[in-house]
């Protein structure tokens, strides 16, 4: 290992590969959220469900994915600056707030009013709250 690598001035090929993978993951997460949100915005059922026959992504779940992808892009170590750090943190906290309220709705068995803020969900099966992402989805996105 050279002296430049020891002090962190030269990036190893493993570090570069990890940065590329993190970038691709961040873009992929944001793209899934963006496509799901476009499905709600333009009423395109194929964009709302990745696998035909499975339940569609809820609008607030799509927004959470978009925020997570954006946050990951903003918080990439090689690009972090004061503004990017703030934007990344705000996106992360917004995701935690939305998913936290959804988890509270499931736990309290109450509608706290965030499920259909952006779009009316007419396709929800009886017995389920319209527009609400599943508790497993909310827990996964919050973690």
PDB file of C-alpha atoms in Angstrom:
ATOM      1  CA  UNK A   1       0.000   0.000   0.000  1.00  0.00           C
ATOM      2  CA  UNK A   2       1.416   3.406  -0.940  1.00  0.00           C
ATOM      3  CA  UNK A   3       1.682   6.338   1.451  1.00  0.00           C
ATOM      4  CA  UNK A   4      -1.090   8.160  -0.438  1.00  0.00           C
ATOM      5  CA  UNK A   5      -3.451   5.226   0.083  1.00  0.00           C
ATOM      6  CA  UNK A   6      -2.582   5.127   3.772  1.00  0.00           C
ATOM      7  CA  UNK A   7      -3.681   8.741   4.293  1.00  0.00           C
ATOM      8  CA  UNK A   8      -6.788   8.320   2.156  1.00  0.00           C
ATOM      9  CA  UNK A   9      -5.731  10.435  -0.834  1.00  0.00           C
ATOM     10  CA  UNK A  10      -5.975   7.569  -3.295  1.00  0.00           C
ATOM     11  CA  UNK A  11      -9.090   5.475  -3.514  1.00  0.00           C
ATOM     12  CA  UNK A  12      -8.797   1.704  -3.826  1.00  0.00           C
ATOM     13  CA  UNK A  13     -10.689  -0.145  -6.541  1.00  0.00           C
ATOM     14  CA  UNK A  14     -12.885  -1.687  -3.836  1.00  0.00           C
ATOM     15  CA  UNK A  15     -13.846   1.770  -2.562  1.00  0.00           C
ATOM     16  CA  UNK A  16     -14.674   2.946  -6.069  1.00  0.00           C
ATOM     17  CA  UNK A  17     -16.804  -0.135  -6.682  1.00  0.00           C
ATOM     18  CA  UNK A  18     -18.659   0.392  -3.396  1.00  0.00           C
ATOM     19  CA  UNK A  19     -19.373   4.017  -4.349  1.00  0.00           C
ATOM     20  CA  UNK A  20     -20.715   2.918  -7.735  1.00  0.00           C
ATOM     21  CA  UNK A  21     -22.938   0.290  -6.132  1.00  0.00           C
ATOM     22  CA  UNK A  22     -24.291   2.795  -3.606  1.00  0.00           C
ATOM     23  CA  UNK A  23     -25.028   5.256  -6.423  1.00  0.00           C
ATOM     24  CA  UNK A  24     -26.856   2.618  -8.488  1.00  0.00           C
ATOM     25  CA  UNK A  25     -28.855   1.525  -5.415  1.00  0.00           C
ATOM     26  CA  UNK A  26     -29.846   5.109  -4.593  1.00  0.00           C
ATOM     27  CA  UNK A  27     -30.966   5.776  -8.174  1.00  0.00           C
ATOM     28  CA  UNK A  28     -32.842   2.456  -8.303  1.00  0.00           C
ATOM     29  CA  UNK A  29     -34.718   3.152  -5.066  1.00  0.00           C
ATOM     30  CA  UNK A  30     -35.643   6.660  -6.196  1.00  0.00           C
ATOM     31  CA  UNK A  31     -36.704   5.317  -9.612  1.00  0.00           C
ATOM     32  CA  UNK A  32     -39.030   2.702  -8.093  1.00  0.00           C
ATOM     33  CA  UNK A  33     -40.606   5.407  -5.945  1.00  0.00           C
ATOM     34  CA  UNK A  34     -40.844   7.819  -8.872  1.00  0.00           C
ATOM     35  CA  UNK A  35     -42.412   5.229 -11.158  1.00  0.00           C
ATOM     36  CA  UNK A  36     -44.926   4.266  -8.455  1.00  0.00           C
ATOM     37  CA  UNK A  37     -45.777   7.920  -7.892  1.00  0.00           C
ATOM     38  CA  UNK A  38     -46.157   8.458 -11.650  1.00  0.00           C
ATOM     39  CA  UNK A  39     -48.560   5.506 -11.668  1.00  0.00           C
ATOM     40  CA  UNK A  40     -50.732   7.311  -9.124  1.00  0.00           C
ATOM     41  CA  UNK A  41     -50.382  10.698 -10.813  1.00  0.00           C
ATOM     42  CA  UNK A  42     -51.313   9.435 -14.280  1.00  0.00           C
ATOM     43  CA  UNK A  43     -53.536   6.495 -13.215  1.00  0.00           C
ATOM     44  CA  UNK A  44     -51.248   3.884 -14.787  1.00  0.00           C
ATOM     45  CA  UNK A  45     -51.880   0.624 -12.952  1.00  0.00           C
ATOM     46  CA  UNK A  46     -48.778  -1.042 -14.436  1.00  0.00           C
ATOM     47  CA  UNK A  47     -46.585   1.576 -12.735  1.00  0.00           C
ATOM     48  CA  UNK A  48     -48.290   1.031  -9.385  1.00  0.00           C
ATOM     49  CA  UNK A  49     -47.464  -2.672  -9.159  1.00  0.00           C
ATOM     50  CA  UNK A  50     -44.094  -4.147 -10.047  1.00  0.00           C
ATOM     51  CA  UNK A  51     -45.540  -7.653 -10.241  1.00  0.00           C
ATOM     52  CA  UNK A  52     -48.980  -8.028 -11.851  1.00  0.00           C
ATOM     53  CA  UNK A  53     -51.534  -9.449  -9.437  1.00  0.00           C
ATOM     54  CA  UNK A  54     -49.791  -8.164  -6.315  1.00  0.00           C
ATOM     55  CA  UNK A  55     -51.159  -5.162  -4.410  1.00  0.00           C
ATOM     56  CA  UNK A  56     -50.075  -1.780  -5.779  1.00  0.00           C
ATOM     57  CA  UNK A  57     -47.587   0.462  -4.068  1.00  0.00           C
ATOM     58  CA  UNK A  58     -49.417   3.114  -2.087  1.00  0.00           C
ATOM     59  CA  UNK A  59     -48.714   6.757  -2.897  1.00  0.00           C
ATOM     60  CA  UNK A  60     -47.161   7.468   0.500  1.00  0.00           C
ATOM     61  CA  UNK A  61     -44.950   4.381   0.108  1.00  0.00           C
ATOM     62  CA  UNK A  62     -43.815   5.637  -3.300  1.00  0.00           C
ATOM     63  CA  UNK A  63     -43.014   9.049  -1.803  1.00  0.00           C
ATOM     64  CA  UNK A  64     -41.061   7.360   1.005  1.00  0.00           C
ATOM     65  CA  UNK A  65     -38.977   5.397  -1.529  1.00  0.00           C
ATOM     66  CA  UNK A  66     -38.339   8.545  -3.545  1.00  0.00           C
ATOM     67  CA  UNK A  67     -37.234  10.367  -0.380  1.00  0.00           C
ATOM     68  CA  UNK A  68     -34.962   7.486   0.668  1.00  0.00           C
ATOM     69  CA  UNK A  69     -33.280   7.392  -2.759  1.00  0.00           C
ATOM     70  CA  UNK A  70     -32.857  11.177  -2.719  1.00  0.00           C
ATOM     71  CA  UNK A  71     -31.433  11.060   0.790  1.00  0.00           C
ATOM     72  CA  UNK A  72     -28.930   8.357  -0.182  1.00  0.00           C
ATOM     73  CA  UNK A  73     -27.799  10.460  -3.134  1.00  0.00           C
ATOM     74  CA  UNK A  74     -27.398  13.572  -0.992  1.00  0.00           C
ATOM     75  CA  UNK A  75     -25.487  11.758   1.758  1.00  0.00           C
ATOM     76  CA  UNK A  76     -22.881  10.064  -0.436  1.00  0.00           C
ATOM     77  CA  UNK A  77     -19.575  10.673   1.384  1.00  0.00           C
ATOM     78  CA  UNK A  78     -17.674  12.047  -1.597  1.00  0.00           C
ATOM     79  CA  UNK A  79     -20.300  14.728  -2.228  1.00  0.00           C
ATOM     80  CA  UNK A  80     -21.456  15.759   1.251  1.00  0.00           C
ATOM     81  CA  UNK A  81     -21.525  19.499   1.803  1.00  0.00           C
ATOM     82  CA  UNK A  82     -23.554  21.615   4.207  1.00  0.00           C
ATOM     83  CA  UNK A  83     -26.515  21.979   1.819  1.00  0.00           C
ATOM     84  CA  UNK A  84     -26.488  18.329   0.709  1.00  0.00           C
ATOM     85  CA  UNK A  85     -26.227  17.170   4.303  1.00  0.00           C
ATOM     86  CA  UNK A  86     -29.259  19.262   5.269  1.00  0.00           C
ATOM     87  CA  UNK A  87     -31.307  18.060   2.272  1.00  0.00           C
ATOM     88  CA  UNK A  88     -30.378  14.435   2.935  1.00  0.00           C
ATOM     89  CA  UNK A  89     -31.333  14.706   6.586  1.00  0.00           C
ATOM     90  CA  UNK A  90     -34.638  16.460   5.827  1.00  0.00           C
ATOM     91  CA  UNK A  91     -35.538  13.721   3.325  1.00  0.00           C
ATOM     92  CA  UNK A  92     -34.627  11.045   5.889  1.00  0.00           C
ATOM     93  CA  UNK A  93     -36.682  12.662   8.633  1.00  0.00           C
ATOM     94  CA  UNK A  94     -39.652  13.154   6.299  1.00  0.00           C
ATOM     95  CA  UNK A  95     -39.547   9.427   5.546  1.00  0.00           C
ATOM     96  CA  UNK A  96     -39.378   8.567   9.240  1.00  0.00           C
ATOM     97  CA  UNK A  97     -42.315  10.868  10.012  1.00  0.00           C
ATOM     98  CA  UNK A  98     -44.552   9.439   7.249  1.00  0.00           C
ATOM     99  CA  UNK A  99     -43.738   5.832   8.097  1.00  0.00           C
ATOM    100  CA  UNK A 100     -43.950   6.516  11.836  1.00  0.00           C
ATOM    101  CA  UNK A 101     -47.441   7.971  11.488  1.00  0.00           C
ATOM    102  CA  UNK A 102     -48.453   4.970   9.385  1.00  0.00           C
ATOM    103  CA  UNK A 103     -47.122   2.576  12.048  1.00  0.00           C
ATOM    104  CA  UNK A 104     -49.038   4.558  14.684  1.00  0.00           C
ATOM    105  CA  UNK A 105     -52.210   4.328  12.577  1.00  0.00           C
ATOM    106  CA  UNK A 106     -51.907   0.552  12.446  1.00  0.00           C
ATOM    107  CA  UNK A 107     -51.072   0.260  16.133  1.00  0.00           C
ATOM    108  CA  UNK A 108     -53.828   2.616  17.296  1.00  0.00           C
ATOM    109  CA  UNK A 109     -56.324   1.393  14.697  1.00  0.00           C
ATOM    110  CA  UNK A 110     -57.066   5.004  13.842  1.00  0.00           C
ATOM    111  CA  UNK A 111     -56.973   7.048  10.672  1.00  0.00           C
ATOM    112  CA  UNK A 112     -54.681  10.016  11.295  1.00  0.00           C
ATOM    113  CA  UNK A 113     -55.386  11.429   7.838  1.00  0.00           C
ATOM    114  CA  UNK A 114     -52.123  10.979   5.930  1.00  0.00           C
ATOM    115  CA  UNK A 115     -53.085   8.000   3.779  1.00  0.00           C
ATOM    116  CA  UNK A 116     -54.943   9.868   1.071  1.00  0.00           C
ATOM    117  CA  UNK A 117     -53.392  13.307   1.287  1.00  0.00           C
ATOM    118  CA  UNK A 118     -52.177  13.218  -2.315  1.00  0.00           C
ATOM    119  CA  UNK A 119     -54.438  10.687  -4.054  1.00  0.00           C
ATOM    120  CA  UNK A 120     -57.787   9.051  -3.382  1.00  0.00           C
ATOM    121  CA  UNK A 121     -57.417   5.250  -3.291  1.00  0.00           C
ATOM    122  CA  UNK A 122     -60.513   3.643  -4.780  1.00  0.00           C
ATOM    123  CA  UNK A 123     -58.972   0.189  -5.258  1.00  0.00           C
ATOM    124  CA  UNK A 124     -58.457  -0.793  -1.612  1.00  0.00           C
ATOM    125  CA  UNK A 125     -60.242  -3.957  -0.565  1.00  0.00           C
ATOM    126  CA  UNK A 126     -63.003  -3.710   2.061  1.00  0.00           C
ATOM    127  CA  UNK A 127     -61.701  -3.930   5.615  1.00  0.00           C
ATOM    128  CA  UNK A 128     -58.462  -2.110   4.812  1.00  0.00           C
ATOM    129  CA  UNK A 129     -57.714   1.574   5.160  1.00  0.00           C
ATOM    130  CA  UNK A 130     -57.631   3.243   1.728  1.00  0.00           C
ATOM    131  CA  UNK A 131     -54.206   4.516   0.724  1.00  0.00           C
ATOM    132  CA  UNK A 132     -52.376   3.089   3.731  1.00  0.00           C
ATOM    133  CA  UNK A 133     -49.179   1.157   3.143  1.00  0.00           C
ATOM    134  CA  UNK A 134     -48.917  -2.141   4.963  1.00  0.00           C
ATOM    135  CA  UNK A 135     -47.384  -2.163   8.431  1.00  0.00           C
ATOM    136  CA  UNK A 136     -44.536  -4.350   7.168  1.00  0.00           C
ATOM    137  CA  UNK A 137     -43.780  -1.845   4.421  1.00  0.00           C
ATOM    138  CA  UNK A 138     -43.865   1.052   6.888  1.00  0.00           C
ATOM    139  CA  UNK A 139     -41.543  -0.780   9.291  1.00  0.00           C
ATOM    140  CA  UNK A 140     -39.153  -1.669   6.466  1.00  0.00           C
ATOM    141  CA  UNK A 141     -39.010   1.870   5.133  1.00  0.00           C
ATOM    142  CA  UNK A 142     -38.580   3.345   8.623  1.00  0.00           C
ATOM    143  CA  UNK A 143     -35.589   1.166   9.427  1.00  0.00           C
TER     144      UNK A 143
END
